[in-house]
C-alpha cells in the first residue's frame, strides 16, 4: 500500500535525495522546508508529480498533516550555516523535534531522527561506537548544533518511553554528493569548487584532522533500511563510511582528480573542530545488513561532475 511519508528538510541536500528515493518506491511524499539552506532547485523535478507535495513551513512552528512515517531532517548542517543564527539552530533542532514527535504521537506514525556524529563532540575514543557518550563543549560555537541534536535524541527517547512512539535514530557521519550548494561551506564542496575555479584550497589548521566521508546514495539506503528495521530497534545507529582521510589527503585527491592548478593554503582552525572522526558501523551491519558501497574516488568523481555542471550556469 502507498505510504504517506513526511520529510522535513526535504528540499535540502540529503532530504531531496531521500524524497527521490521514496517517490521511486511508490510512496506519497510531503516535503516540508523553510528553504533556509535548501532550495526549490533540488526538488523542481518532483513538483509536477501528483504524489509529491511541497509545503514551505518552519518546523519550529506546529504542523498538522496526516502521515504514516516521518523523516526529520530539518536543520542546517554546515558549520557556517548553523553558526549564522545559533539560537535559531537550537530552536530548529529542539522545537522541530518536539513538533515532529507530537505529530508522530497524534498520527501513530513511525519517526526517524537524523542525528549526527557531532553528538560525540571531539571524541576520545576511535572509532566511535554508539555506546560512547561523547565529549561535547556545551558553551562553544558548535554547541547550538551538537547540544541541539543531543537534546533532540533525548526527546525522541522520552517520547518512546513515555508515549510509546515508534522511534528510529540514526547518527550520520560526514556525507557528500550532488545537490550540496556551491556555498554550503562543508569541506568536500569547498575543496571541489575551489579546485574547479583554480582558486586556493583552504585547509583549516594543519590539515591533519581526519573525517570519514559517505556518499549520499549509500546514506539514503541506510536511512530507509533503518526506518524499515524490526519493531523495537530504536538505535541510535551510526551511518557512515569508515574509510578515514586527513584533510590534506582529501585536498590532494581533489586537486589531482580535477587537474587543478590550485595551491593549498592554511587558515586558522575553527574552535572545537574535532581532531578525528570515524564510525564503527558494526551495529548497522548487524541490524540493517548495511554498509557503504561507494568508495571516496567514485563518489568524488560524480560529485565533481555535478559541480562542473552547476558552475557552468552559476
Ligand atoms: P542541508 O542544510 O542541505 O539540509 C537541511 C534542510 O533543512 C534545508 O533544506 C533547510 O532549508 C531545512 N531547514 C533548516 N531549518 C529549518 C526549519 N526551521 N524548518 C524547516 N526546514 C528547515 O543539510 P543536509 O546535509 O542535507 O542535512 C540534513 C540533515 O542530516 C540535518 O538534520 C543534518 O543535521 C543531518 N546530518 C547531515 C550530515 C551530512 O554530512 N550531510 C551529517 C550529520 C547529520
Ligand atoms: N504538534 C504538532 N502537530 C501535531 C501534534 C502536535 O505540531 O499533529 C506539536 C504541538 O503543538 C506541541 C508538540 O507538537 O507543541 C508536542 O505535542 P504533544 O501533544 O506531545 O504535547 P503537548 O501539546 O501536550 O505539549
Ligand atoms: N575544513 C577545511 N577547509 C574548508 C572547510 C572545512 O579544512 O574549507 C575542515 C574543517 O576544519 C573540518 C573538516 O574539514 O576539520 C570537515 O569540516 P566540515 O565543515 O565539512 O564538517 P564537520 O567539521 O562538521 O565534520
XYZ file of C-alpha atoms in Angstrom, residues 93-310:
218
model
C 16.720 21.077 16.479
C 14.770 21.035 19.720
C 11.361 22.565 18.888
C 11.473 20.918 15.465
C 11.972 17.503 17.083
C 9.225 18.263 19.621
C 6.698 19.219 16.935
C 7.558 16.172 14.836
C 7.227 13.917 17.875
C 3.859 15.475 18.778
C 2.765 14.863 15.204
C 4.041 11.253 15.298
C 2.201 10.659 18.571
C -1.092 12.021 17.193
C -0.831 10.165 13.870
C 0.699 6.993 15.400
C 3.432 7.432 12.811
C 6.904 5.929 12.900
C 9.533 8.660 13.149
C 13.226 8.757 12.229
C 15.630 11.383 13.528
C 18.688 12.374 11.517
C 21.125 12.806 14.364
C 24.817 13.269 13.864
C 28.332 12.144 14.730
C 28.583 15.604 16.356
C 26.881 14.094 19.417
C 30.325 12.532 20.053
C 31.934 16.004 20.002
C 35.739 15.876 19.850
C 35.881 12.134 20.546
C 38.329 10.496 22.940
C 37.710 7.025 21.561
C 38.364 5.971 17.992
C 36.486 4.752 16.009
C 33.229 5.944 17.609
C 30.760 3.347 18.859
C 27.117 4.142 19.664
C 27.737 3.418 23.361
C 30.294 6.252 23.584
C 28.686 9.247 25.317
C 30.804 11.903 23.705
C 32.984 14.852 24.596
C 30.945 17.928 23.729
C 31.616 21.517 24.749
C 28.234 22.854 25.953
C 29.196 26.538 25.544
C 31.197 26.712 22.327
C 30.357 27.838 18.801
C 29.387 24.300 17.720
C 27.174 23.724 20.775
C 23.937 25.063 19.238
C 24.134 22.189 16.776
C 25.785 19.479 18.898
C 23.726 20.041 22.031
C 20.587 20.728 19.977
C 20.977 17.326 18.336
C 21.688 15.679 21.713
C 18.524 17.214 23.190
C 16.564 16.038 20.149
C 17.789 12.478 20.810
C 16.692 12.858 24.443
C 13.199 13.943 23.349
C 12.989 11.003 20.949
C 13.798 8.523 23.707
C 11.412 10.212 26.159
C 8.550 10.078 23.635
C 9.424 6.400 23.122
C 9.417 5.608 26.857
C 6.599 7.939 27.949
C 4.211 7.729 24.979
C 5.271 4.551 23.159
C 6.079 6.456 19.947
C 7.902 4.232 17.463
C 11.306 5.919 17.033
C 14.397 5.319 14.916
C 17.566 7.344 15.485
C 20.478 7.427 13.039
C 23.766 9.206 13.717
C 25.037 10.389 10.366
C 28.776 10.877 9.753
C 30.063 13.354 7.118
C 28.127 12.741 3.901
C 28.599 14.372 0.486
C 27.287 14.244 -3.053
C 25.289 16.132 -5.661
C 22.904 18.934 -4.589
C 25.251 20.314 -1.941
C 25.085 24.012 -2.616
C 28.093 25.864 -4.017
C 28.056 27.989 -0.852
C 27.453 25.067 1.509
C 30.783 25.606 3.282
C 31.494 21.983 4.142
C 34.860 20.611 3.223
C 34.138 18.498 0.141
C 32.031 21.101 -1.647
C 34.507 23.866 -0.697
C 37.535 21.942 -1.997
C 35.813 20.866 -5.236
C 34.519 24.362 -6.023
C 37.919 25.908 -5.224
C 39.742 23.294 -7.328
C 37.406 23.724 -10.312
C 37.918 27.510 -10.195
C 41.710 27.089 -9.727
C 41.415 29.095 -6.504
C 43.380 28.409 -3.314
C 42.261 25.324 -1.386
C 41.513 26.442 2.173
C 42.764 23.848 4.644
C 41.875 24.767 8.216
C 44.534 24.112 10.881
C 47.430 21.850 9.882
C 45.128 19.604 7.834
C 45.982 16.515 9.886
C 42.452 16.278 11.347
C 40.512 13.329 9.935
C 36.984 12.689 8.684
C 35.306 9.686 7.063
C 33.138 10.503 4.047
C 29.999 8.679 2.988
C 28.360 9.066 -0.426
C 24.744 10.318 -0.284
C 23.294 7.335 -2.154
C 24.727 4.898 0.413
C 23.497 7.043 3.288
C 19.919 7.234 1.968
C 19.895 3.464 1.595
C 20.915 3.163 5.277
C 18.248 5.633 6.423
C 15.461 3.762 4.647
C 16.723 0.434 5.980
C 16.627 1.930 9.460
C 13.022 3.125 9.012
C 12.106 -0.398 7.891
C 14.108 -2.192 10.609
C 12.481 -4.588 13.082
C 9.977 -3.255 15.640
C 11.673 -2.242 18.849
C 15.022 -1.432 17.232
C 15.331 2.245 18.058
C 19.055 2.804 17.518
C 20.904 5.073 17.827
C 22.830 3.572 14.955
C 25.886 5.035 13.222
C 25.644 5.516 9.449
C 28.822 6.496 7.653
C 31.773 5.257 5.666
C 34.650 4.064 7.865
C 37.384 4.989 5.319
C 39.279 7.766 7.094
C 41.261 10.604 5.499
C 43.184 13.668 6.660
C 42.036 16.971 5.156
C 45.422 17.221 3.379
C 44.829 13.846 1.722
C 41.364 14.988 0.706
C 42.691 18.267 -0.746
C 45.431 16.456 -2.702
C 42.987 13.870 -4.066
C 40.551 16.553 -5.254
C 43.313 18.679 -6.845
C 44.549 15.600 -8.711
C 41.114 14.459 -9.835
C 40.189 17.910 -11.187
C 43.599 18.537 -12.848
C 43.560 21.824 -10.962
C 46.287 24.460 -10.594
C 45.039 25.294 -7.098
C 47.529 25.565 -4.242
C 46.815 24.589 -0.652
C 46.690 27.500 1.811
C 46.394 27.120 5.561
C 43.736 29.014 7.528
C 43.047 29.122 11.291
C 41.358 26.041 12.728
C 37.841 26.900 13.974
C 37.161 26.457 17.694
C 36.268 22.915 18.851
C 36.933 21.382 15.426
C 37.073 17.609 16.118
C 40.553 16.118 15.637
C 39.455 12.731 14.346
C 36.264 11.004 13.344
C 35.437 7.563 12.028
C 32.307 5.485 12.599
C 32.214 1.972 13.939
C 29.395 0.585 11.786
C 29.169 -2.955 13.168
C 25.691 -2.273 14.621
C 24.359 -1.101 11.218
C 25.948 -4.148 9.578
C 24.279 -6.470 12.067
C 20.828 -4.862 12.384
C 20.360 -3.340 8.930
C 22.654 -5.544 6.813
C 24.025 -2.197 5.629
C 27.455 -0.985 4.673
C 28.519 1.679 2.186
C 29.375 0.535 -1.356
C 30.777 3.727 -2.919
C 34.452 4.476 -2.248
C 35.745 8.046 -1.984
C 37.193 8.259 -5.531
C 33.979 7.049 -7.186
C 31.808 9.326 -5.055
C 34.099 12.295 -5.684
C 34.032 11.610 -9.421
C 30.270 12.048 -9.682
C 30.243 14.944 -7.210
C 32.908 16.759 -9.267
C 30.799 16.221 -12.408
C 27.812 17.708 -10.582
C 29.729 20.844 -9.547
C 31.163 21.238 -13.069
C 27.584 21.401 -14.372
C 26.436 23.794 -11.657
